[in-house]
């Protein structure tokens, strides 16, 4: 009888629990207790040890007054303390705000004040900029110092009331896991890059992060007990959420302060790294590094790349180094990657150059996403799947932010029409795979024609002497705008404007070719994104 379905017991803790990535840590401590959890320099922990340290961190923060909704800020490199904070802070009922370590004192002060930070855990390496930021605040947070023995003589001064290790000692033994009353509760607070105006605070929730990890395992096909090299800054989308995903899979996290070709190749050789994430600029760095640094393992290393569409030439080069690159797409507002290039077996038979071109596409939605569409900005209708018609990427699904902290206007604008508006322009191919073409603000309109800066940049990356490239619109009296290329050459290489423009003649239609080329080092964010707003200022 149909009525029987309604006579069953209502939702309860027996068959319905709030989703939270905290549960990944508890399970890892039970199932993988003696397995290695974190490696950093001379330090190494098991999952049993990591569980105890996270519980102590949670207990110590509670003693300092942290409760539901308290913001706990953190200024730290990719060290064990930041890994532990991704569990310990939410277990204290607080909200973790991991701050970009490359920010200036004014922006750090703004974030601390805007986020209402009650506690600041800071690595002494950053004591100079932190002390200057704190001096600007009327109400200062309680400061805790991380003293990293690996720094030796490079460590800065103590600013806090105690060290991180002393905080753990104050907690004693606790068994309170601090599970949230609601999976919709805030988990972390991540500030955007703030390339136009002040950065916005993006609020993540427990449910979204839990499902993001589940979706990542399925999409990236992560095997049990992976050995993950943490090259992605954990202040960026919480390290793409991989700190929780690796706990889910009982893996090991190899932490490093320095991201370089040497440290990456050494880690792969020493720790048998199976997975790592990297922005395209890091892949380019590996591909262009001296041959003597290269270590090609006798197995395939799975690499996830995001942040900007990787040039097909770079993908082709790193594939020869034993890396299988999965290209993903997402934003801070979507907890990181939510679209990936789901590889089809028939593509494996194509030549390497063609494979690289396909991998440069972002692809299809992750399993945990409800929808990812490309729509006409004026009509809201889906664009034609012809690989040519551009529209804005709009998304719906569990890994979409709660909203912007203390900014209802920006939240409403981002969520207009019932979807999250990415601000990214893309096309959709007949097979349903999407490819990002540009940011709405970066599209170049020359003589009425739309020019994708990304398409021009991809052509520039094919030049054997180019290490990095960025293309922006330059005002033009006749055409309105024309492409202007900023080019960073590989070490020891020389090239001139004529060489670059002539090279582009072979790869681009005439109206898409850059009309001017400016050489020099390109300004980049800590996650490897080229800061085009600075290049626009240079043109002015």
Short mmCIF file of N, CA, C and O in Angstrom, two decimals, residues 208 211-216 334 337-338 365-370 396-399:
data_model
loop_
_atom_site.label_atom_id
_atom_site.label_comp_id
_atom_site.label_asym_id
_atom_site.label_seq_id
_atom_site.Cartn_x
_atom_site.Cartn_y
_atom_site.Cartn_z
N UNK A 208 28.82 20.46 1.11
CA UNK A 208 29.49 20.65 -0.17
C UNK A 208 30.88 20.05 -0.21
O UNK A 208 31.27 19.41 -1.18
N UNK A 211 30.76 16.15 -0.32
CA UNK A 211 30.39 15.64 -1.63
C UNK A 211 31.44 15.98 -2.69
O UNK A 211 31.61 15.23 -3.65
N UNK A 212 32.16 17.08 -2.49
CA UNK A 212 33.27 17.41 -3.39
C UNK A 212 34.32 16.31 -3.35
O UNK A 212 34.84 15.86 -4.39
N UNK A 213 34.66 15.84 -2.15
CA UNK A 213 35.64 14.76 -2.02
C UNK A 213 35.15 13.48 -2.67
O UNK A 213 35.90 12.80 -3.38
N UNK A 214 33.91 13.14 -2.44
CA UNK A 214 33.34 11.95 -3.06
C UNK A 214 33.38 12.04 -4.59
O UNK A 214 33.75 11.09 -5.28
N UNK A 215 33.02 13.21 -5.11
CA UNK A 215 33.03 13.40 -6.56
C UNK A 215 34.42 13.37 -7.14
O UNK A 215 34.65 12.88 -8.25
N UNK A 216 35.40 13.88 -6.38
CA UNK A 216 36.79 13.90 -6.85
C UNK A 216 37.35 12.49 -6.97
O UNK A 216 38.06 12.17 -7.92
N UNK A 334 32.89 27.57 -6.19
CA UNK A 334 32.39 26.21 -6.36
C UNK A 334 33.27 25.18 -5.66
O UNK A 334 33.34 24.02 -6.09
N UNK A 337 37.33 22.57 -8.35
CA UNK A 337 37.00 21.91 -9.61
C UNK A 337 35.64 21.21 -9.59
O UNK A 337 35.34 20.42 -8.71
N UNK A 338 34.83 21.48 -10.61
CA UNK A 338 33.52 20.83 -10.74
C UNK A 338 33.26 20.36 -12.17
O UNK A 338 32.21 19.79 -12.47
N UNK A 365 30.60 17.82 -16.38
CA UNK A 365 30.46 18.05 -14.94
C UNK A 365 30.88 16.85 -14.11
O UNK A 365 30.78 15.70 -14.55
N UNK A 366 31.33 17.14 -12.89
CA UNK A 366 31.65 16.11 -11.91
C UNK A 366 30.36 15.40 -11.49
O UNK A 366 29.27 15.94 -11.63
N UNK A 367 30.48 14.18 -10.94
CA UNK A 367 29.27 13.42 -10.56
C UNK A 367 28.38 14.13 -9.54
O UNK A 367 27.17 13.92 -9.53
N UNK A 368 28.97 14.98 -8.65
CA UNK A 368 28.18 15.59 -7.59
C UNK A 368 27.53 16.89 -8.02
O UNK A 368 26.84 17.53 -7.23
N UNK A 369 27.74 17.31 -9.28
CA UNK A 369 27.14 18.55 -9.76
C UNK A 369 25.79 18.28 -10.41
O UNK A 369 25.62 17.31 -11.15
N UNK A 370 24.83 19.16 -10.15
CA UNK A 370 23.49 19.01 -10.71
C UNK A 370 23.47 19.43 -12.17
O UNK A 370 22.89 18.76 -13.01
N UNK A 396 24.95 24.69 -11.05
CA UNK A 396 24.10 24.35 -9.90
C UNK A 396 24.62 23.02 -9.32
O UNK A 396 25.01 22.13 -10.06
N UNK A 397 24.60 22.92 -8.01
CA UNK A 397 25.03 21.68 -7.37
C UNK A 397 25.44 21.90 -5.94
O UNK A 397 25.57 23.04 -5.47
N UNK A 398 25.65 20.80 -5.22
CA UNK A 398 26.00 20.89 -3.81
C UNK A 398 27.29 21.67 -3.55
O UNK A 398 27.36 22.44 -2.59
N UNK A 399 28.34 21.50 -4.37
CA UNK A 399 29.55 22.28 -4.12
C UNK A 399 29.48 23.69 -4.70
O UNK A 399 30.31 24.10 -5.50
#
